Structures are given as structure tokens and as C-alpha cells.
């Protein structure tokens, strides 16, 4: 697939350099989607596919009633939520994707005898088989790794009416612990090139030296020659800045033997480099051309960014030399309404909301991200931990963690059964296709793997230990370091060893990229440090084990540790801010996701997100925003005092019912409301999430007192307020700046307001518009307790993608134009077609005037 002779020398030099350091410094310059050659000779290959779904496997020749769809496509998300799935739905989110999907694309090619054609898939879920003109190209089991085939030899000689078939076997529909979707849910590219070309994923850009004055840009470029004869070519690269201005260039000449691959290294100096960072994500582009006799044979564009990263065991993380905390969230790959087939604009809205809340990093859990998602992270300034696998040698239980012995039935058999044969290929494909993204700053080889190797769990002393009665989350290991080590040495080993597998995965990763640290999310770090697992890692990620931050640093002072899966609570961030050696965290999760259900029907999501599936903010979002942002922020939350976490003491003060409870708060935020609608005289707990030094609360302009943030150990302002209709207003001061937030009583909704996130889109089949429908009173104040059914009508060139009110218990179908609000609002999502023109969205609620909003679709 690629020439490695230059890379092996580079890797050896990097490994030698790092071996003498206790701090890890990784310097990288990277690209976005470097399959830019896909644009040559072909229109969008994702349009006008035929699709057929069957519960049983069928012969393609027997299929008659194909339907026409565009890619990306997820057939599962169009289903009704189905309560009869019972425990099988713990993974799927009550959406049944069981069956087989058949995709067919008929296309013409413009290739000739001097050209080669690839078909590239960014992600197909899963167990896919690919045929071209009746010839099977191969099988690909993993649903998250990209792959491609050289289909040149199988194309029709006249280039006409080629038929591409993809069969997706999702009969194992509960094969993961979360909602996966089903089908060709990421984009497909048809790539036609000269036979003398830079292959797919054929560039790797690093920066051996970076300073404020200059950066050395090193391009490792693969050259593939599919001609029979040796060819001598010129390879020229120009670097272009964000304004499209050429800033530097280099050229080389190379001879490549027939039917072989070779590679070259080009080094280019950039003066006054504009560094890529989370605040200023500056991007460049390397444009490389292959020429022969003055004729350009191939052009290959590689977007990239210049930046340095460093992890120090004592002082944490540095980006471009600046010490900073990683303010991260974990994200699954589904997006509510659209399932796994997520348009770029949907991710952009979601990521922007997280960015506004102070988030600067994403852990894509627990699988590699799509190229479009990574492009957005490059453009918007997010650090990314790209994770390879959730299963290794042994399977996980898909219905409920740690019941692996019960996860052997057909529908739950997942990637574990392919791992031995496919892990290296999948890991390789992911790294080659992703390693040029500046956003990626860590490779994660696995997530919470330890409990699938039983001796690791037993060695810690937490489990199967009648002498221990603590709480796993908050207790240190009952066994000492020496006892854990002894048990790992003496307990029976299984067929596979976690340390050996970790070393294997880390070795494969370092063979391809040494510019980023290798990490894993460890649920049992006290065992992982001693099992050989941590020895394979540059950074040991602690999963829900903040109580071990000091333990790890004291016992393993030469190992970088950080939080990689943690709770969206104040106590988590407090423990990080108090410890310079902890670089930061990834909270579980940034956004609610479908599947991994722990509550009975009709809960359809794992509700641990800062945002709902509709992208609506929760209390935890506002709490983290106050911790992650310097700008002043106030959010008002209310609740009946009996239902709240607070009480009124004998002196009339509001206090926590359990003063220690906040220190052990788990995934879901406490039950609070955003409204001011209660019964007259009812005692209400008013909570303010704010970073203001002091706040004064008013009810109808009557002061209820001024309080200071330092008075509240849990970082939450509190007032006990007897309810009365009116306006509740908070006035806060931070660094001399005053801000105001208010809620008002709204007894009944009188109108509906539609708010689109954009008013213009391009008629490209991709752009989307999010429209929030909010019930209001006659003055426009939001009504949050008077829910109504809304019917939407779309006029003009737009496609309905669906509706979602974001409520964890809403099992209303996504793909419909009717939805009942929750907390007075819901979300409508529409998408551009290929036609330009005026779009009008009309919303109807019984008893109210219809309202509409206009969108322009541009050519």
C-alpha cells in the first residue's frame, strides 16, 4: 500500500530521541482530507444510489423494488422505537436495525488505459462485501475504519454502465454497546488518477523544528507507478496559506521502477508560521504535483496545520509551548435525528455549542471518527483523541457491562471475533487516513478493556473480595501495589494477555506515527500499571478514577496520567485544577447518545450529556461553562424544595440536604427546571450556575440578597424563595463586568416562534438548517411547561430529515413532520436538495396562528 523505507528511518530517530525523556514532546504538522484527488473526473459519487432492505439475505439478482437514496445513509434511524426489543435494545436505543442492506450504484467512468480507479469508503456499518461488475472486491467487517479497492481491472471496457454493489450484513444488530446505525453511513469517493500518482493516503507531513520565527515542513510523499516501465518524474510542492497565497515551495526528481512504489522526502521552511491552536486554528495547504515532460499527471492537496504538543509528568499539557488544561468531552458518532449518517452541518452546530461552553477537545469514543468530523475539528480548533477499538481479544457484553459470559448469542457478536485477523489492517487504515489532521493529538488504542481479561479485575481487590465494602468510584484499591503485582503474576492467564496485546497495538501505531502519544482509557489503572498494559502507553488515561490521581503520580512518577472518561460534575474539574500534573479530562459525555440504556422504557438514550440529542443545553453544560470560560455567565435553575437537593434549615437558610453529596455526583445532572412556574407560596430552591464573584437575586425587582461564590463549596449559588408570579432576575459581577439573567412566569403558551440557525444554504444535497420551534407567551417569553403538538410543512427545495425534542423519554419517530414539544420546544432539521430557490417552513399548532420562516437555497 505504501513505501516505508523513509518512514522507518524517521521512526528510529524519534524513538531514540524520546527514550531519554520523562516528559513527552510531540511536534506535528498535519492535513485534513487528503483524498483531494477524488474530485478528478467525477461528480459527487454519493448521489442516486439504489437501496434495498431485507430481513433475510437474498440474491441481488432477485431484487426488483429498489428505492433511490443519497449517501450517507442509515437505514436504522428511520425505524419506529420498539419497546418489544427489551434488553436487546439496551445497545440499540430501541431502534431495530436487524437485517441486510443492499446498495447499488450504476456509473460511467472516463478512465483510459493510462489511468487507475479506486473506490474509497469512509465507513460502512458493518460486515460489508463489495462487488464491481459482478466481481467480488473484498469483505470489510469493521464499521468504523476507512477502506478502498482498486477496481480498474474490473471496469467495463467502454466505461459505461459499471455496477457497484455493497451488501451490508447487520443481522448481528446488537453487536456494540451503543447505537451504531446501519448501512453506508459515511461518504464514498470514486477516484480516477494517472497510473503514475500519489496513492490514497499517500502523504505524511511533520515538522521536525518549530519556532515563532520558522518551521521546517517535512513531506513524506509516496509515489505509485502502475506502468510497466520505469518512469522519471518531477515532484513539486507549493505551500499555500489560509489566504491562498503561496509562501514556499520545493521540487524533486525521482525514478520509479515499473509496477512498484517508492517515496521521497521534501523539506520546506516556513517563515513566521501561523500556528494551529484551539483559539486560532490556522490551516495551510500543500499542493503536490507529479509531472513528466512538462505535463502534470497528478495533483494532490494536503491541508495541514503547524503546532507543537508536549505532555510533562509534573506540569501537564502544552500546546505551542503554552501550558493549558484539556477541557474535553467524549462523543459517540450518532446525532439523534439523523442517526449515524450525520451531515457536516449537524456536527458543526453541535461542536459550536460545545465550543461556546469552553470545550477545546473531543474524544471520539469508542471508535475512529469520520473524515468530515476531523475536518471540522481542524477548522474549528478542537484537539482530538482518535480511538481505535472498544473490543480486543475478548468480547464485551453489549447489553450490560461486565456480563461477558452472557454476550455470546448471535446478535451481540461484535468486532472481537474479527480482532485477531483484522486489527492491524484497521489500525493501519485509520492512522494512514487520519494522521495528517492537526486536531488529532492522541491515538487511543482501547477503551475500558481490562474487565475482559478477568485476572486484571480480580487483582485489584475491588471485586470478588468479601473483605472489601467500599465504593469503586471513590475508594483506593483495597490491594497494595505489591499484592496486585503478586496476583497478576500468579492468577491464571487466559488465552490472550492484555499487556502483550497492548504492546502489539502500540508497536503498529509507532511504526506509522511517532508524532503523537499513545493513550488508552483504563478502567482499572491500578492493575494496568502492573499488567504490562501501561508499559505500552505514553499516557495512562484514568476512567472514573480521579480518586487515584495522586496514587498514580506517587507510585508511577515517570508515567503521564490524565482523565480520559470522567463525570460532568464540579468535583471532577476541581480535582484537575488542584493538580498541575493532570493535563485535563474528557467528560462523559458531551451530548446524549442512543443506546447503552440503563433505565426502563421509554428512556431511549444514555442521558449523561451536556446537551440533549437535539443540542439543547442542560444544567451540566452551564456548570462546565462557568468552569471552562473566563467570560461571565449565569444560568438560573429552579425546583420545588422537596424535590431538590436542598432544604431550609432551622435558621431559614437554604442548605444541602447532604453536604457531601456533590462530591460524589455521577453522570446525570440533578433534577432542575429552567422555568419560574410553581404554586403560590411554594418554597422553591433556586440554583445559579455562575462564575461571577458575587450575584444578587431579585423577584420583581425586590432584592432577595447578595451572595458570594466563595460561600458555596459546591460552586452553586442557592436561594430559598417562596414562589410568586413574576420575574426572577440574577445580577452578577465578574472582573468588574455586570451581567443579568432572568426567567419569568409563563402560565400558558399563546404563540410559536421559529428560529433557524442559518437563513441561506447551498443547493448541494449536503447543507442543513436547524430550526428551533419554541412556544411563547404573547410577549415572546418562552413557555417551558405547556407542551403542544406541532405539525411542520416544508415548501420549496428542501428535504425533511426529522424532528426531535431532545427528551430522553421521547419515543416519537424521528422521520416525521409532527412532534410534541418538551419544555416548550423541539427541533426540526431540513436539508438542501440539488435545486436552488426559496424555502418556506410553516409550523401549525392547534389554537394558534401559523408561523413560518424563510430560507434561501443558493446555486
XYZ file of C-alpha atoms in Angstrom, residues 254-723:
470
model
C 12.693 10.616 -8.836
C 12.778 7.475 -10.955
C 10.226 4.806 -10.040
C 10.507 1.265 -11.344
C 7.603 -0.231 -13.231
C 4.748 -1.724 -11.206
C 6.230 -0.554 -7.935
C 6.084 2.153 -5.292
C 8.722 4.490 -3.948
C 8.800 7.636 -1.919
C 10.562 10.921 -1.429
C 11.048 13.407 1.397
C 10.779 17.127 0.788
C 11.677 19.742 3.402
C 10.362 23.283 3.152
C 10.933 26.164 5.565
C 8.029 28.435 6.523
C 8.944 31.809 7.971
C 6.711 33.428 10.604
C 4.418 30.386 10.762
C 0.847 30.891 11.867
C 0.392 28.111 14.398
C -2.692 25.914 14.646
C -4.353 26.213 18.037
C -7.700 25.912 19.754
C -8.277 29.679 19.623
C -6.731 30.286 16.202
C -6.891 27.108 14.121
C -4.698 28.354 11.281
C -4.503 25.976 8.332
C -2.181 25.722 5.353
C -2.315 23.589 2.234
C 0.419 21.609 0.497
C -0.265 21.231 -3.238
C 1.912 18.493 -4.722
C 2.094 17.798 -8.448
C 3.669 14.946 -10.389
C 4.882 15.982 -13.829
C 6.576 14.295 -16.773
C 7.951 16.244 -19.712
C 6.131 19.351 -18.501
C 2.732 17.619 -18.369
C 1.040 17.423 -14.974
C -0.049 13.835 -14.308
C -1.388 14.133 -10.762
C -2.213 16.900 -8.270
C -2.627 16.096 -4.602
C -3.722 18.645 -1.990
C -2.974 18.235 1.706
C -4.461 20.771 4.146
C -2.366 20.998 7.308
C -1.626 22.982 10.435
C 1.620 23.709 12.265
C 1.668 23.116 16.009
C 3.636 21.523 18.831
C 2.321 19.386 21.657
C 4.003 18.249 24.848
C 2.967 16.259 27.915
C 5.007 16.630 31.095
C 4.638 14.211 34.014
C 4.633 17.057 36.535
C 3.186 20.087 34.788
C 0.718 18.668 32.297
C -0.079 19.584 28.718
C 1.443 22.240 26.456
C 0.113 23.388 23.093
C 2.557 25.531 21.141
C 4.555 25.972 24.335
C 1.578 27.201 26.369
C 0.582 25.207 29.447
C -3.162 24.594 29.295
C -5.840 22.242 30.529
C -7.617 19.831 28.204
C -11.308 20.688 28.547
C -12.675 17.712 26.696
C -15.829 15.719 26.160
C -16.445 12.223 24.822
C -18.720 11.940 21.791
C -20.391 8.976 20.182
C -20.903 9.066 16.437
C -24.704 9.290 16.276
C -26.576 12.583 16.180
C -30.132 11.860 17.205
C -32.424 12.678 14.286
C -30.013 11.503 11.601
C -28.617 8.509 13.430
C -25.105 7.678 12.260
C -25.401 9.359 8.832
C -24.522 12.817 10.120
C -24.305 15.793 7.726
C -21.329 18.057 8.328
C -23.613 20.951 9.256
C -25.165 18.936 12.087
C -21.755 18.333 13.626
C -20.835 21.973 13.099
C -23.805 23.204 15.150
C -23.153 20.690 17.911
C -19.438 21.433 18.075
C -20.023 25.190 18.088
C -22.335 24.908 21.106
C -19.674 22.885 22.910
C -17.015 25.398 21.865
C -19.133 28.240 23.236
C -19.222 26.338 26.524
C -15.431 26.294 26.749
C -14.801 22.799 25.374
C -11.498 22.522 23.496
C -11.090 18.775 22.988
C -13.053 15.756 21.767
C -12.517 12.088 22.466
C -14.230 10.121 19.691
C -15.481 7.209 21.694
C -15.010 4.423 21.154
C -14.114 4.267 17.504
C -12.338 6.259 14.781
C -14.043 9.426 13.595
C -15.238 10.267 10.099
C -13.031 12.398 7.859
C -15.693 15.141 7.804
C -15.778 15.251 11.598
C -11.992 15.584 11.723
C -12.074 18.289 9.052
C -14.439 20.274 11.272
C -12.211 19.809 14.311
C -9.267 21.075 12.234
C -11.263 24.102 11.111
C -12.873 24.941 14.456
C -9.920 24.319 16.759
C -10.640 21.130 18.707
C -7.988 18.749 19.956
C -8.993 15.161 19.166
C -8.229 11.837 20.773
C -8.841 9.322 17.985
C -9.771 5.947 19.464
C -9.288 2.653 17.616
C -11.185 -0.079 19.462
C -13.703 -0.862 22.199
C -13.015 -4.607 21.984
C -9.742 -6.503 21.703
C -9.170 -10.218 22.054
C -12.225 -10.929 24.182
C -15.809 -9.723 23.687
C -17.717 -7.245 25.802
C -21.266 -7.708 26.939
C -23.396 -5.485 24.711
C -26.414 -5.315 26.989
C -24.745 -4.501 30.291
C -21.062 -4.102 31.134
C -19.141 -6.972 32.755
C -21.617 -9.748 31.933
C -19.412 -11.078 29.153
C -20.420 -14.676 29.728
C -23.933 -13.728 28.647
C -22.791 -11.966 25.475
C -22.265 -14.960 23.262
C -25.543 -15.068 21.367
C -25.622 -14.328 17.657
C -26.977 -10.771 17.665
C -24.293 -9.472 20.059
C -21.228 -10.917 18.349
C -19.117 -7.873 17.523
C -15.661 -6.847 16.412
C -13.992 -9.117 18.954
C -14.484 -12.090 16.639
C -12.547 -10.246 13.883
C -9.870 -8.653 16.040
C -7.133 -11.283 15.580
C -7.316 -11.118 11.805
C -8.275 -7.515 11.182
C -6.889 -5.329 13.990
C -3.613 -4.472 12.260
C -5.297 -3.658 8.944
C -7.956 -1.493 10.564
C -5.496 0.340 12.805
C -3.215 0.921 9.803
C -6.016 2.289 7.633
C -7.154 4.655 10.368
C -3.695 6.067 11.024
C -2.782 6.458 7.357
C -6.029 8.243 6.599
C -6.174 10.376 9.777
C -2.588 11.124 10.788
C -2.380 14.394 8.884
C -5.152 16.131 10.829
C -3.704 18.806 13.156
C -6.636 18.280 15.512
C -5.535 14.746 16.402
C -3.114 14.900 19.309
C -3.511 11.409 20.799
C -4.024 7.887 19.482
C -6.095 5.740 21.841
C -5.597 2.022 21.363
C -8.514 0.942 23.543
C -11.359 1.731 25.895
C -12.003 0.058 29.253
C -10.513 -3.184 28.027
C -9.366 -4.530 31.391
C -12.515 -6.244 32.587
C -12.495 -8.510 29.509
C -9.300 -10.073 30.906
C -10.656 -11.443 34.231
C -7.427 -11.620 36.243
C -6.976 -7.843 35.954
C -10.260 -7.161 37.723
C -9.616 -9.748 40.416
C -6.079 -8.496 41.092
C -7.265 -5.036 42.155
C -9.238 -6.413 45.118
C -12.345 -4.406 44.208
C -14.291 -7.429 43.022
C -14.932 -10.890 44.480
C -13.410 -9.663 47.738
C -15.597 -10.323 50.789
C -13.263 -8.253 52.965
C -13.883 -5.052 50.995
C -17.051 -2.982 51.236
C -16.037 0.361 49.729
C -17.281 2.173 46.637
C -15.291 1.608 43.461
C -15.603 5.202 42.257
C -14.340 6.833 45.412
C -12.112 4.225 47.068
C -8.465 3.464 46.515
C -7.576 -0.139 45.639
C -8.013 -2.441 48.646
C -4.937 -4.386 47.489
C -1.497 -2.813 47.731
C 0.772 -2.360 44.738
C 2.741 -5.419 45.846
C -0.421 -7.504 46.267
C -1.734 -6.509 42.845
C 1.608 -7.343 41.267
C 1.681 -10.731 43.009
C -1.848 -11.592 41.908
C -1.097 -10.642 38.302
C 1.894 -12.946 38.422
C 0.046 -15.879 39.974
C -3.559 -15.742 38.773
C -4.365 -17.938 35.742
C -3.828 -16.244 32.397
C -6.361 -16.518 29.639
C -5.695 -17.316 26.012
C -4.622 -13.730 25.484
C -2.655 -11.314 27.674
C -3.669 -7.676 27.907
C -0.091 -6.427 28.133
C 1.030 -8.379 25.086
C -1.904 -7.150 23.015
C -1.324 -3.553 24.120
C 2.336 -3.799 23.127
C 1.336 -5.151 19.744
C -1.133 -2.330 19.083
C 1.335 0.301 20.282
C 4.077 -1.148 18.069
C 1.859 -0.982 14.985
C 0.935 2.609 15.842
C 4.528 3.759 16.300
C 5.562 2.124 13.033
C 3.244 4.596 11.308
C 3.389 7.696 13.516
C 5.623 8.758 16.394
C 4.497 12.375 16.447
C 1.607 11.747 18.858
C 1.425 9.969 22.220
C -0.367 6.651 22.604
C -3.043 6.556 25.296
C -5.784 4.212 26.464
C -8.804 4.708 28.671
C -8.128 2.485 31.691
C -10.996 1.497 33.953
C -8.658 -0.435 36.277
C -5.454 1.629 36.218
C -4.146 0.140 39.461
C -3.860 -3.173 37.589
C -2.966 -1.670 34.219
C 0.186 -0.069 35.611
C 1.427 -3.554 36.527
C -0.025 -5.845 33.851
C 2.169 -4.573 31.019
C -0.727 -2.533 29.623
C 0.576 0.839 30.831
C 4.099 -0.050 29.672
C 2.836 0.153 26.099
C 1.376 3.635 26.645
C 2.862 7.109 26.659
C -0.132 8.373 28.665
C -2.323 6.356 31.009
C -5.912 7.556 30.862
C -7.949 7.124 34.041
C -11.612 6.263 33.596
C -13.764 7.490 36.540
C -10.753 7.212 38.846
C -9.983 10.777 39.886
C -9.506 9.386 43.378
C -6.313 7.749 42.050
C -4.668 10.843 40.504
C -2.293 11.213 43.463
C -1.920 7.437 43.870
C -0.805 7.115 40.255
C 1.572 10.054 40.398
C 3.187 8.844 43.615
C 3.559 5.196 42.623
C 4.439 5.758 38.937
C 6.119 9.185 38.871
C 7.592 8.692 35.409
C 4.248 7.993 33.725
C 1.993 10.738 32.358
C -1.594 10.289 33.580
C -4.808 12.201 32.883
C -8.563 11.799 32.976
C -9.949 10.275 29.790
C -13.508 9.471 30.863
C -14.981 11.398 33.745
C -18.176 12.827 35.159
C -19.585 16.186 34.095
C -19.517 17.477 37.654
C -17.722 20.230 39.551
C -15.808 17.765 41.722
C -14.112 16.293 38.646
C -12.832 19.637 37.406
C -11.852 20.782 40.888
C -9.602 17.748 41.296
C -7.897 18.561 37.988
C -7.397 22.260 38.706
C -5.767 21.336 42.017
C -3.211 19.061 40.294
C -0.783 20.514 37.753
C 0.314 17.013 36.732
C -3.180 16.163 35.440
C -3.490 17.585 31.929
C -7.270 17.611 31.807
C -10.234 15.382 31.118
C -12.811 14.088 28.671
C -16.270 14.230 30.248
C -18.824 11.510 29.666
C -20.471 12.830 27.551
C -20.677 15.980 25.506
C -24.055 15.027 24.013
C -26.666 12.400 24.858
C -26.359 9.358 22.630
C -28.633 6.486 21.752
C -28.100 3.086 23.291
C -26.196 1.921 26.384
C -29.503 2.241 28.214
C -29.633 1.738 31.965
C -33.226 2.808 32.649
C -36.507 1.141 31.650
C -38.608 2.037 28.632
C -39.210 4.638 27.370
C -35.712 6.023 28.065
C -34.001 5.765 24.671
C -30.646 7.431 25.334
C -27.743 7.485 27.731
C -28.611 10.857 29.331
C -25.170 11.862 30.602
C -24.569 14.586 28.007
C -24.044 18.296 28.495
C -26.516 18.593 25.606
C -29.611 16.611 24.646
C -29.841 14.772 21.338
C -31.458 17.937 19.957
C -28.486 20.030 21.052
C -30.367 21.743 23.887
C -28.247 22.716 26.907
C -28.563 21.041 30.293
C -27.562 22.213 33.758
C -24.244 20.383 33.449
C -23.452 22.387 30.313
C -23.897 25.641 32.189
C -21.860 24.392 35.136
C -18.938 23.429 32.895
C -19.231 26.712 31.011
C -18.716 28.580 34.275
C -15.607 26.487 34.928
C -14.158 26.482 31.407
C -14.731 30.121 30.400
C -13.412 33.428 31.642
C -16.409 35.338 30.295
C -19.101 35.955 32.954
C -22.001 33.527 32.825
C -25.178 32.932 34.857
C -27.764 30.209 34.470
C -30.898 30.046 36.644
C -32.292 26.649 37.647
C -35.271 26.036 39.932
C -37.031 23.174 41.690
C -39.605 22.511 44.377
C -37.609 22.325 47.607
C -38.805 18.780 48.396
C -37.657 17.504 45.000
C -34.370 19.390 45.121
C -31.051 18.530 46.724
C -31.582 21.364 49.230
C -33.631 22.200 52.309
C -34.387 25.160 54.574
C -32.632 24.790 57.924
C -33.833 25.920 61.348
C -32.397 29.400 60.780
C -34.239 29.848 57.492
C -31.147 29.346 55.345
C -31.049 27.116 52.297
C -28.518 24.321 52.701
C -27.781 20.992 51.047
C -29.711 18.025 52.437
C -26.460 16.095 52.216
C -23.474 18.483 52.304
C -21.174 15.738 50.935
C -23.394 14.584 48.050
C -21.929 16.952 45.455
C -18.519 15.327 45.912
C -19.868 12.015 44.628
C -22.337 13.180 41.968
C -22.416 10.844 38.991
C -23.392 11.086 35.309
C -26.791 12.735 35.190
C -27.341 16.287 36.422
C -29.752 16.867 39.275
C -33.443 17.275 38.510
C -33.937 21.011 37.983
C -36.096 23.217 35.773
C -35.429 26.327 33.726
C -38.819 27.917 34.378
C -40.495 30.033 37.068
C -43.885 28.284 37.192
C -44.946 26.913 40.580
C -47.759 27.249 43.091
C -48.202 30.452 45.058
C -46.168 30.384 48.280
C -44.445 27.088 47.440
C -40.826 27.086 48.649
C -38.509 26.881 45.660
C -34.829 26.035 45.569
C -33.167 28.477 43.185
C -29.732 27.403 41.943
C -27.426 29.645 39.951
C -24.512 28.215 37.980
C -22.138 31.117 37.581
C -18.509 32.176 37.573
C -19.365 35.637 38.854
C -17.672 36.581 42.138
C -21.000 37.710 43.525
C -24.647 37.608 42.467
C -27.738 39.443 43.680
C -31.134 37.822 43.146
C -34.339 39.794 42.591
C -38.031 38.854 42.445
C -39.962 41.582 40.675
C -37.081 43.975 41.381
C -37.141 43.225 45.117
C -33.719 42.090 46.269
C -33.534 38.640 47.802
C -29.955 39.183 48.873
C -26.446 39.315 47.508
C -24.172 36.277 47.841
C -20.572 35.390 47.008
C -19.401 32.328 45.100
C -16.774 31.605 47.748
C -19.594 30.887 50.203
C -20.604 27.758 48.260
C -18.254 24.790 48.400
C -20.089 23.038 45.551
C -19.784 26.099 43.262
C -23.585 26.561 43.117
C -25.327 29.710 44.356
C -28.509 28.899 46.313
C -31.585 30.790 47.454
C -34.789 29.573 49.054
C -37.593 31.630 47.500
C -41.360 31.419 48.242
C -42.917 31.342 44.796
